[in-house]
Amino acid sequence: MEIAQRNEQTDGADQVSRARCWFKGLAEKLMHKVLEIASKTKKLGQEDPRRIIHSVKVGLAITSVSLFYYFDTLYDGFGVSAMWAIMTVVVVFEFSVGATLGRGLNRGLATLLAGALGFGAHRLATSFGEKFEPVVLGLSVFLFGAVVTFVRFFPKIKARYDYGLLIFILTFSLISVSAYRTDQVIQMAYQRLSTILIGGAAAIIICVVICPVWAGDDFHSLVASNLEKIATFLEEFGSQYLKASSAELVVNKEFPQGYKSVINSKATEESLANFAKWEPRHGMFRYRHPWEKYLEVGNLTRQCAFRIDALNGYLTSEIQVPQEIGAKIQEICKKMTSETSLALKEVALGMRTMTMPSSSADSHIENARMEAKHLKSLLKTRSWPDSTDLLDIVPVAAVASLLIDIVACTEKIADTVKELAPLAHFKAAVVTAGQQKQLTRQQTHGREETHHIITMGESSPE
Amino acid sequence: MEIAQRNEQTDGADQVSRARCWFKGLAEKLMHKVLEIASKTKKLGQEDPRRIIHSVKVGLAITSVSLFYYFDTLYDGFGVSAMWAIMTVVVVFEFSVGATLGRGLNRGLATLLAGALGFGAHRLATSFGEKFEPVVLGLSVFLFGAVVTFVRFFPKIKARYDYGLLIFILTFSLISVSAYRTDQVIQMAYQRLSTILIGGAAAIIICVVICPVWAGDDFHSLVASNLEKIATFLEEFGSQYLKASSAELVVNKEFPQGYKSVINSKATEESLANFAKWEPRHGMFRYRHPWEKYLEVGNLTRQCAFRIDALNGYLTSEIQVPQEIGAKIQEICKKMTSETSLALKEVALGMRTMTMPSSSADSHIENARMEAKHLKSLLKTRSWPDSTDLLDIVPVAAVASLLIDIVACTEKIADTVKELAPLAHFKAAVVTAGQQKQLTRQQTHGREETHHIITMGESSPE
């Protein structure tokens, strides 16, 4: 008996301690999870503090529109319809001004048009008599719904007016169908339109006035920074790979991998361009800024990035390049990459500051092209030792060929930026000390600074 | 006088004829535009007839839900709230089942949760007394609005629950703010929720029952067809480029450019994977189908496509390859590309039919690897004529190096598909005559047929 009792007691103590352990474990796990989320949140905010500002702006916009409900004088005018204003703010308020304007205008215009058409459909339906009214209404809703849904598949229309078409179907159905029950269609349409206008206006005003995020600015600096990323890679490649190739290929994991984000930037660039097209004149950007040309520059940059991805393969592959060959090509390739990198940085700098590309970019490209010719003629003279194995040449030849491709690509980029410059009203190239300081601050990569200063020094006498 | 009159007359006649010309021109332009739009519409419908079906389905869904307005018995239950059902159908109905389910579930759950919280906020606010009620309500709307907007920036949450969070903010604001004016908050929340459920259910049922478009099916065949596109390119490359290289490089514009769509397929694949995750079991796909593995296969396929893009550069570049070198490597490269192409087709076939990858794919890869070794040893023995210019070797060496890369990439793809096969419950590889016929039909490219038959013949005895 006693033993059994003692056993029970120990069992009970065991269970309690086990339960304690379990709770402790759970609490620890929970704590760990909370800390993880907190650190992720912090990182998200630090990456782009505009996200926090945006969140506050949205909260502010909704609260300010909800004032309609609290003040009697405002509420009496609209009644329950005031909720459309809140809905509009929530649905229309986007991160960038362009996106918000695009959604707001789409929503407003679509509501206006669909309201008018819905009212027309209602009038048409009533003229058919009470019996056929629902049939005509149903048919018109079906037809408009199906046709407009199909129109949403057109790629160009989808890119700019998708939301408008959705709201068109919505409003048309609501107005024409509600009309069957209420006689005050006009008043209903008017209330819906005016509350949407109020909500849209509130969203747009708060979005533009408080720390606006311009999609155009983002797009502009994305294109420039992509160019810079490629330039940085080439610079490092010239100094690292070609140093290594004289002895042995070292797999350097700290190699700048920034170019990888360039490869997948197409979708981001296209959506930013679409938003930017909605934006009015701001800063250096006019209303009809040539965003299409920016997309061209972006596409060429991506083509360059594909080649760089292939180059990167030679950094991580295990092929060893013998010293005798490596050293010969090293010098030329080093010059080629450094000249290409300088040219790309010049072009990126011109883009960033919106100044006419200086002729020093051209001279860098010209130098790179000359080096490419040197490389070709070096390969032609076959000044190789007889013991050279052809297999050893393969990676060197492939790298050389890729570099030649990249030089050609850089030339195309420079040409496109030259076409862009007058269209985008770039300033004449006069670099003041203040601008230079600003640029230096914009560069996050420490090593780039020196190069910019060298570049500026070279370009100033021209 | 007479002359002046005559002049006026001729002037008048001139104006009339000019106006006629102008109208005629306008009519012609309009006619031209209409025809252009008609042809574009036809093309859009022919490209994917499911678009037409989808449009009809949307029209049908809206019309069927609008029946609530026409029948008195249905209308009496919900009143004006019935419009939420129409709104839900319009907003939730998407092209694929997965997207529709995702939006529907997001909307339903977010409304439920936000409704409950909104009601709680209303209760909390009233307990503070009449004076502070709007202040507490405003604060809670501001807080929830800002915090949830920030949560929408988390990439993983954005991918799956973005719409739900938007609806959460919307419903929470509507319910908690409306509560200030109406006392029937519960009834309002109930009506909103039930009409949304009705609308969502109508959308989902019509989407699933009438010719459903499964995002999973689309994703599955996209990944398989991307593999096929690369295989087709390699096949053509082996027969065209290497034939040309023995004489002179011909720029062949009819070269299959299908691989270009592979390069930019990342965004499409990711959104399809997101939709597919919402879909229930259908056909060969279970609920928790390993879509992540499909994304891995897609990423590797894209890496292969980047290399192919570089290869393509050698087709369009103007470098001439001398016969003596070209002919030597030709045979080996031809075998390499054809073996790689066969292996990729085998893998693609396995993916498409969801059968375990047969060991013949492995043997093709093994062959390709052997050829790569041959190529290396050929380059090593330096069996070149002494007159060979090193410059002539560069493109050949680059092509060889890229092909070796592609073989390595193909191996990785085959390995990933092998990992995928048991996870996705692929069938054991038994190929019946019926299946083979079906496959042959699926292949749009005429030349591919013969290869498949050869492949099948090779694989059957194993």
GROMACS .gro file of N, CA and C in nm, chain A residues 306-431:
model
  378
  306PHE      N    1   2.337   3.838  -6.771
  306PHE     CA    2   2.341   3.696  -6.811
  306PHE      C    3   2.484   3.654  -6.841
  307ARG      N    4   2.556   3.739  -6.916
  307ARG     CA    5   2.695   3.709  -6.949
  307ARG      C    6   2.779   3.700  -6.822
  308ILE      N    7   2.747   3.791  -6.728
  308ILE     CA    8   2.823   3.794  -6.603
  308ILE      C    9   2.797   3.669  -6.522
  309ASP      N   10   2.674   3.619  -6.531
  309ASP     CA   11   2.641   3.495  -6.463
  309ASP      C   12   2.728   3.382  -6.517
  310ALA      N   13   2.748   3.383  -6.650
  310ALA     CA   14   2.833   3.281  -6.711
  310ALA      C   15   2.978   3.300  -6.664
  311LEU      N   16   3.023   3.426  -6.658
  311LEU     CA   17   3.159   3.457  -6.610
  311LEU      C   18   3.176   3.404  -6.468
  312ASN      N   19   3.074   3.426  -6.387
  312ASN     CA   20   3.078   3.385  -6.248
  312ASN      C   21   3.102   3.234  -6.236
  313GLY      N   22   3.051   3.160  -6.338
  313GLY     CA   23   3.072   3.015  -6.340
  313GLY      C   24   3.220   2.981  -6.339
  314TYR      N   25   3.302   3.066  -6.400
  314TYR     CA   26   3.446   3.037  -6.406
  314TYR      C   27   3.513   3.067  -6.275
  315LEU      N   28   3.445   3.146  -6.190
  315LEU     CA   29   3.502   3.174  -6.059
  315LEU      C   30   3.483   3.056  -5.965
  316THR      N   31   3.368   2.988  -5.983
  316THR     CA   32   3.337   2.880  -5.890
  316THR      C   33   3.373   2.743  -5.947
  317SER      N   34   3.407   2.736  -6.076
  317SER     CA   35   3.444   2.606  -6.131
  317SER      C   36   3.587   2.573  -6.087
  318GLU      N   37   3.621   2.446  -6.102
  318GLU     CA   38   3.749   2.402  -6.044
  318GLU      C   39   3.864   2.399  -6.144
  319ILE      N   40   3.841   2.457  -6.259
  319ILE     CA   41   3.946   2.455  -6.361
  319ILE      C   42   4.065   2.538  -6.314
  320GLN      N   43   4.181   2.484  -6.328
  320GLN     CA   44   4.300   2.559  -6.291
  320GLN      C   45   4.365   2.614  -6.417
  321VAL      N   46   4.397   2.739  -6.411
  321VAL     CA   47   4.459   2.801  -6.527
  321VAL      C   48   4.610   2.809  -6.503
  322PRO      N   49   4.690   2.753  -6.593
  322PRO     CA   50   4.835   2.758  -6.573
  322PRO      C   51   4.888   2.900  -6.583
  323GLN      N   52   4.992   2.924  -6.509
  323GLN     CA   53   5.045   3.059  -6.495
  323GLN      C   54   5.085   3.120  -6.629
  324GLU      N   55   5.151   3.039  -6.711
  324GLU     CA   56   5.206   3.093  -6.836
  324GLU      C   57   5.097   3.156  -6.925
  325ILE      N   58   4.980   3.089  -6.929
  325ILE     CA   59   4.873   3.146  -7.013
  325ILE      C   60   4.805   3.260  -6.940
  326GLY      N   61   4.770   3.231  -6.815
  326GLY     CA   62   4.693   3.329  -6.737
  326GLY      C   63   4.762   3.464  -6.736
  327ALA      N   64   4.891   3.463  -6.708
  327ALA     CA   65   4.964   3.590  -6.695
  327ALA      C   66   4.957   3.672  -6.823
  328LYS      N   67   4.960   3.601  -6.938
  328LYS     CA   68   4.961   3.674  -7.065
  328LYS      C   69   4.831   3.751  -7.086
  329ILE      N   70   4.723   3.680  -7.066
  329ILE     CA   71   4.594   3.742  -7.094
  329ILE      C   72   4.553   3.833  -6.979
  330GLN      N   73   4.605   3.801  -6.863
  330GLN     CA   74   4.568   3.875  -6.742
  330GLN      C   75   4.569   4.025  -6.762
  331GLU      N   76   4.682   4.074  -6.810
  331GLU     CA   77   4.701   4.219  -6.819
  331GLU      C   78   4.593   4.281  -6.908
  332ILE      N   79   4.571   4.218  -7.023
  332ILE     CA   80   4.475   4.273  -7.119
  332ILE      C   81   4.333   4.266  -7.063
  333CYS      N   82   4.297   4.150  -7.008
  333CYS     CA   83   4.161   4.134  -6.955
  333CYS      C   84   4.139   4.231  -6.839
  334LYS      N   85   4.240   4.250  -6.760
  334LYS     CA   86   4.230   4.343  -6.648
  334LYS      C   87   4.196   4.482  -6.699
  335LYS      N   88   4.268   4.524  -6.803
  335LYS     CA   89   4.241   4.656  -6.861
  335LYS      C   90   4.099   4.661  -6.918
  336MET      N   91   4.064   4.552  -6.988
  336MET     CA   92   3.931   4.547  -7.049
  336MET      C   93   3.821   4.562  -6.944
  337THR      N   94   3.830   4.480  -6.839
  337THR     CA   95   3.724   4.485  -6.738
  337THR      C   96   3.725   4.620  -6.668
  338SER      N   97   3.846   4.673  -6.641
  338SER     CA   98   3.847   4.799  -6.567
  338SER      C   99   3.792   4.912  -6.653
  339GLU      N  100   3.825   4.911  -6.783
  339GLU     CA  101   3.773   5.016  -6.872
  339GLU      C  102   3.621   5.003  -6.886
  340THR      N  103   3.574   4.879  -6.903
  340THR     CA  104   3.429   4.856  -6.915
  340THR      C  105   3.358   4.900  -6.787
  341SER      N  106   3.419   4.862  -6.675
  341SER     CA  107   3.360   4.897  -6.547
  341SER      C  108   3.353   5.050  -6.531
  342LEU      N  109   3.463   5.118  -6.570
  342LEU     CA  110   3.463   5.265  -6.561
  342LEU      C  111   3.357   5.326  -6.651
  343ALA      N  112   3.346   5.270  -6.773
  343ALA     CA  113   3.246   5.323  -6.867
  343ALA      C  114   3.106   5.305  -6.809
  344LEU      N  115   3.080   5.186  -6.754
  344LEU     CA  116   2.947   5.159  -6.698
  344LEU      C  117   2.919   5.252  -6.581
  345LYS      N  118   3.022   5.278  -6.500
  345LYS     CA  119   3.002   5.367  -6.386
  345LYS      C  120   2.975   5.509  -6.432
  346GLU      N  121   3.044   5.551  -6.538
  346GLU     CA  122   3.019   5.684  -6.595
  346GLU      C  123   2.873   5.696  -6.640
  347VAL      N  124   2.829   5.591  -6.711
  347VAL     CA  125   2.692   5.592  -6.763
  347VAL      C  126   2.594   5.592  -6.647
  348ALA      N  127   2.621   5.507  -6.545
  348ALA     CA  128   2.533   5.500  -6.429
  348ALA      C  129   2.528   5.634  -6.357
  349LEU      N  130   2.645   5.699  -6.348
  349LEU     CA  131   2.652   5.828  -6.283
  349LEU      C  132   2.569   5.931  -6.359
  350GLY      N  133   2.582   5.927  -6.493
  350GLY     CA  134   2.504   6.018  -6.577
  350GLY      C  135   2.355   5.997  -6.554
  351MET      N  136   2.314   5.867  -6.547
  351MET     CA  137   2.175   5.834  -6.524
  351MET      C  138   2.130   5.889  -6.388
  352ARG      N  139   2.209   5.859  -6.285
  352ARG     CA  140   2.170   5.895  -6.150
  352ARG      C  141   2.153   6.045  -6.134
  353THR      N  142   2.250   6.120  -6.187
  353THR     CA  143   2.246   6.266  -6.170
  353THR      C  144   2.169   6.334  -6.281
  354MET      N  145   2.123   6.254  -6.380
  354MET     CA  146   2.053   6.309  -6.495
  354MET      C  147   2.135   6.416  -6.565
  355THR      N  148   2.261   6.386  -6.585
  355THR     CA  149   2.345   6.477  -6.664
  355THR      C  150   2.380   6.406  -6.794
  356MET      N  151   2.404   6.488  -6.898
  356MET     CA  152   2.441   6.433  -7.028
  356MET      C  153   2.565   6.345  -7.011
  357PRO      N  154   2.564   6.227  -7.069
  357PRO     CA  155   2.682   6.140  -7.055
  357PRO      C  156   2.806   6.210  -7.109
  358SER      N  157   2.911   6.215  -7.029
  358SER     CA  158   3.033   6.284  -7.072
  358SER      C  159   3.104   6.196  -7.173
  359SER      N  160   3.192   6.259  -7.249
  359SER     CA  161   3.260   6.184  -7.354
  359SER      C  162   3.363   6.088  -7.296
  360SER      N  163   3.390   6.099  -7.164
  360SER     CA  164   3.489   6.007  -7.107
  360SER      C  165   3.438   5.864  -7.106
  361ALA      N  166   3.303   5.848  -7.097
  361ALA     CA  167   3.247   5.713  -7.107
  361ALA      C  168   3.283   5.654  -7.242
  362ASP      N  169   3.267   5.736  -7.347
  362ASP     CA  170   3.302   5.690  -7.481
  362ASP      C  171   3.447   5.648  -7.489
  363SER      N  172   3.533   5.731  -7.427
  363SER     CA  173   3.675   5.699  -7.439
  363SER      C  174   3.707   5.571  -7.363
  364HIS      N  175   3.637   5.547  -7.250
  364HIS     CA  176   3.658   5.421  -7.180
  364HIS      C  177   3.615   5.304  -7.266
  365ILE      N  178   3.499   5.318  -7.332
  365ILE     CA  179   3.451   5.210  -7.419
  365ILE      C  180   3.550   5.188  -7.532
  366GLU      N  181   3.598   5.301  -7.587
  366GLU     CA  182   3.695   5.291  -7.697
  366GLU      C  183   3.819   5.214  -7.650
  367ASN      N  184   3.866   5.247  -7.529
  367ASN     CA  185   3.981   5.176  -7.472
  367ASN      C  186   3.953   5.027  -7.458
  368ALA      N  187   3.832   4.997  -7.406
  368ALA     CA  188   3.796   4.856  -7.386
  368ALA      C  189   3.796   4.784  -7.520
  369ARG      N  190   3.743   4.853  -7.623
  369ARG     CA  191   3.738   4.791  -7.755
  369ARG      C  192   3.879   4.766  -7.809
  370MET      N  193   3.967   4.864  -7.785
  370MET     CA  194   4.107   4.849  -7.827
  370MET      C  195   4.169   4.728  -7.760
  371GLU      N  196   4.140   4.714  -7.629
  371GLU     CA  197   4.196   4.600  -7.556
  371GLU      C  198   4.142   4.469  -7.612
  372ALA      N  199   4.013   4.471  -7.650
  372ALA     CA  200   3.954   4.352  -7.710
  372ALA      C  201   4.029   4.315  -7.837
  373LYS      N  202   4.063   4.419  -7.915
  373LYS     CA  203   4.141   4.395  -8.037
  373LYS      C  204   4.277   4.338  -8.004
  374HIS      N  205   4.342   4.396  -7.902
  374HIS     CA  206   4.471   4.345  -7.856
  374HIS      C  207   4.461   4.198  -7.822
  375LEU      N  208   4.355   4.167  -7.746
  375LEU     CA  209   4.334   4.030  -7.703
  375LEU      C  210   4.325   3.938  -7.823
  376LYS      N  211   4.247   3.983  -7.921
  376LYS     CA  212   4.231   3.901  -8.041
  376LYS      C  213   4.364   3.881  -8.111
  377SER      N  214   4.440   3.990  -8.123
  377SER     CA  215   4.567   3.978  -8.197
  377SER      C  216   4.667   3.895  -8.117
  378LEU      N  217   4.660   3.904  -7.985
  378LEU     CA  218   4.748   3.821  -7.902
  378LEU      C  219   4.720   3.674  -7.928
  379LEU      N  220   4.589   3.644  -7.935
  379LEU     CA  221   4.550   3.506  -7.960
  379LEU      C  222   4.594   3.465  -8.100
  380LYS      N  223   4.597   3.562  -8.191
  380LYS     CA  224   4.630   3.533  -8.330
  380LYS      C  225   4.778   3.501  -8.347
  381THR      N  226   4.863   3.576  -8.279
  381THR     CA  227   5.007   3.556  -8.299
  381THR      C  228   5.056   3.425  -8.241
  382ARG      N  229   4.973   3.361  -8.164
  382ARG     CA  230   5.009   3.234  -8.105
  382ARG      C  231   5.147   3.239  -8.039
  383SER      N  232   5.158   3.337  -7.952
  383SER     CA  233   5.286   3.351  -7.883
  383SER      C  234   5.288   3.261  -7.759
  384TRP      N  235   5.228   3.145  -7.773
  384TRP     CA  236   5.220   3.054  -7.660
  384TRP      C  237   5.338   2.958  -7.660
  385PRO      N  238   5.377   2.913  -7.543
  385PRO     CA  239   5.480   2.808  -7.540
  385PRO      C  240   5.424   2.681  -7.604
  386ASP      N  241   5.508   2.602  -7.667
  386ASP     CA  242   5.464   2.482  -7.738
  386ASP      C  243   5.399   2.380  -7.647
  387SER      N  244   5.437   2.386  -7.522
  387SER     CA  245   5.385   2.286  -7.429
  387SER      C  246   5.240   2.313  -7.389
  388THR      N  247   5.186   2.426  -7.433
  388THR     CA  248   5.052   2.464  -7.393
  388THR      C  249   4.950   2.359  -7.436
  389ASP      N  250   4.870   2.319  -7.339
  389ASP     CA  251   4.764   2.225  -7.370
  389ASP      C  252   4.640   2.304  -7.411
  390LEU      N  253   4.576   2.259  -7.514
  390LEU     CA  254   4.460   2.333  -7.563
  390LEU      C  255   4.350   2.339  -7.457
  391LEU      N  256   4.341   2.232  -7.379
  391LEU     CA  257   4.239   2.226  -7.275
  391LEU      C  258   4.254   2.340  -7.175
  392ASP      N  259   4.379   2.378  -7.151
  392ASP     CA  260   4.403   2.486  -7.057
  392ASP      C  261   4.351   2.618  -7.111
  393ILE      N  262   4.346   2.625  -7.242
  393ILE     CA  263   4.304   2.752  -7.303
  393ILE      C  264   4.153   2.769  -7.295
  394VAL      N  265   4.081   2.656  -7.289
  394VAL     CA  266   3.935   2.664  -7.299
  394VAL      C  267   3.875   2.767  -7.203
  395PRO      N  268   3.900   2.756  -7.071
  395PRO     CA  269   3.836   2.856  -6.984
  395PRO      C  270   3.882   2.998  -7.013
  396VAL      N  271   4.011   3.013  -7.044
  396VAL     CA  272   4.062   3.146  -7.074
  396VAL      C  273   3.993   3.202  -7.198
  397ALA      N  274   3.981   3.116  -7.299
  397ALA     CA  275   3.917   3.159  -7.423
  397ALA      C  276   3.771   3.194  -7.398
  398ALA      N  277   3.705   3.113  -7.316
  398ALA     CA  278   3.564   3.139  -7.288
  398ALA      C  279   3.547   3.271  -7.214
  399VAL      N  280   3.635   3.294  -7.115
  399VAL     CA  281   3.629   3.420  -7.041
  399VAL      C  282   3.653   3.537  -7.136
  400ALA      N  283   3.753   3.522  -7.222
  400ALA     CA  284   3.785   3.630  -7.316
  400ALA      C  285   3.665   3.659  -7.405
  401SER      N  286   3.602   3.552  -7.452
  401SER     CA  287   3.489   3.569  -7.543
  401SER      C  288   3.372   3.636  -7.472
  402LEU      N  289   3.349   3.598  -7.346
  402LEU     CA  290   3.241   3.660  -7.270
  402LEU      C  291   3.270   3.808  -7.246
  403LEU      N  292   3.397   3.838  -7.218
  403LEU     CA  293   3.433   3.978  -7.192
  403LEU      C  294   3.411   4.062  -7.317
  404ILE      N  295   3.445   4.005  -7.433
  404ILE     CA  296   3.423   4.077  -7.559
  404ILE      C  297   3.274   4.106  -7.577
  405ASP      N  298   3.192   4.006  -7.545
  405ASP     CA  299   3.046   4.024  -7.549
  405ASP      C  300   3.002   4.137  -7.458
  406ILE      N  301   3.059   4.139  -7.338
  406ILE     CA  302   3.018   4.239  -7.239
  406ILE      C  303   3.055   4.379  -7.286
  407VAL      N  304   3.172   4.392  -7.350
  407VAL     CA  305   3.211   4.523  -7.404
  407VAL      C  306   3.108   4.569  -7.508
  408ALA      N  307   3.066   4.475  -7.595
  408ALA     CA  308   2.967   4.510  -7.698
  408ALA      C  309   2.837   4.554  -7.633
  409CYS      N  310   2.799   4.483  -7.526
  409CYS     CA  311   2.675   4.513  -7.455
  409CYS      C  312   2.683   4.652  -7.390
  410THR      N  313   2.798   4.681  -7.331
  410THR     CA  314   2.818   4.811  -7.267
  410THR      C  315   2.803   4.924  -7.368
  411GLU      N  316   2.855   4.900  -7.487
  411GLU     CA  317   2.844   5.000  -7.593
  411GLU      C  318   2.697   5.028  -7.623
  412LYS      N  319   2.619   4.920  -7.632
  412LYS     CA  320   2.476   4.937  -7.660
  412LYS      C  321   2.409   5.016  -7.548
  413ILE      N  322   2.446   4.985  -7.424
  413ILE     CA  323   2.386   5.057  -7.310
  413ILE      C  324   2.418   5.205  -7.319
  414ALA      N  325   2.546   5.236  -7.348
  414ALA     CA  326   2.587   5.376  -7.357
  414ALA      C  327   2.510   5.447  -7.469
  415ASP      N  328   2.490   5.377  -7.581
  415ASP     CA  329   2.416   5.437  -7.693
  415ASP      C  330   2.271   5.466  -7.653
  416THR      N  331   2.210   5.371  -7.584
  416THR     CA  332   2.070   5.389  -7.543
  416THR      C  333   2.057   5.505  -7.446
  417VAL      N  334   2.153   5.516  -7.353
  417VAL     CA  335   2.147   5.627  -7.258
  417VAL      C  336   2.166   5.759  -7.333
  418LYS      N  337   2.247   5.758  -7.438
  418LYS     CA  338   2.265   5.879  -7.519
  418LYS      C  339   2.133   5.919  -7.586
  419GLU      N  340   2.057   5.819  -7.631
  419GLU     CA  341   1.926   5.848  -7.691
  419GLU      C  342   1.829   5.899  -7.585
  420LEU      N  343   1.845   5.843  -7.465
  420LEU     CA  344   1.755   5.880  -7.356
  420LEU      C  345   1.777   6.023  -7.309
  421ALA      N  346   1.907   6.063  -7.306
  421ALA     CA  347   1.944   6.192  -7.243
  421ALA      C  348   1.863   6.312  -7.292
  422PRO      N  349   1.855   6.337  -7.425
  422PRO     CA  350   1.777   6.454  -7.467
  422PRO      C  351   1.628   6.438  -7.441
  423LEU      N  352   1.577   6.314  -7.456
  423LEU     CA  353   1.434   6.291  -7.433
  423LEU      C  354   1.397   6.321  -7.288
  424ALA      N  355   1.489   6.285  -7.196
  424ALA     CA  356   1.459   6.302  -7.053
  424ALA      C  357   1.512   6.436  -7.001
  425HIS      N  358   1.553   6.524  -7.095
  425HIS     CA  359   1.603   6.658  -7.059
  425HIS      C  360   1.714   6.651  -6.954
  426PHE      N  361   1.814   6.569  -6.981
  426PHE     CA  362   1.929   6.563  -6.891
  426PHE      C  363   2.002   6.697  -6.894
  427LYS      N  364   2.063   6.732  -6.780
  427LYS     CA  365   2.138   6.858  -6.773
  427LYS      C  366   2.271   6.842  -6.848
  428ALA      N  367   2.330   6.958  -6.881
  428ALA     CA  368   2.465   6.952  -6.937
  428ALA      C  369   2.560   6.909  -6.826
  429ALA      N  370   2.668   6.842  -6.864
  429ALA     CA  371   2.754   6.780  -6.763
  429ALA      C  372   2.848   6.879  -6.699
  430VAL      N  373   2.805   6.941  -6.591
  430VAL     CA  374   2.896   7.023  -6.511
  430VAL      C  375   2.887   6.967  -6.370
  431VAL      N  376   2.998   6.920  -6.320
  431VAL     CA  377   2.994   6.855  -6.189
  431VAL      C  378   3.051   6.950  -6.084
   0.00000   0.00000   0.00000
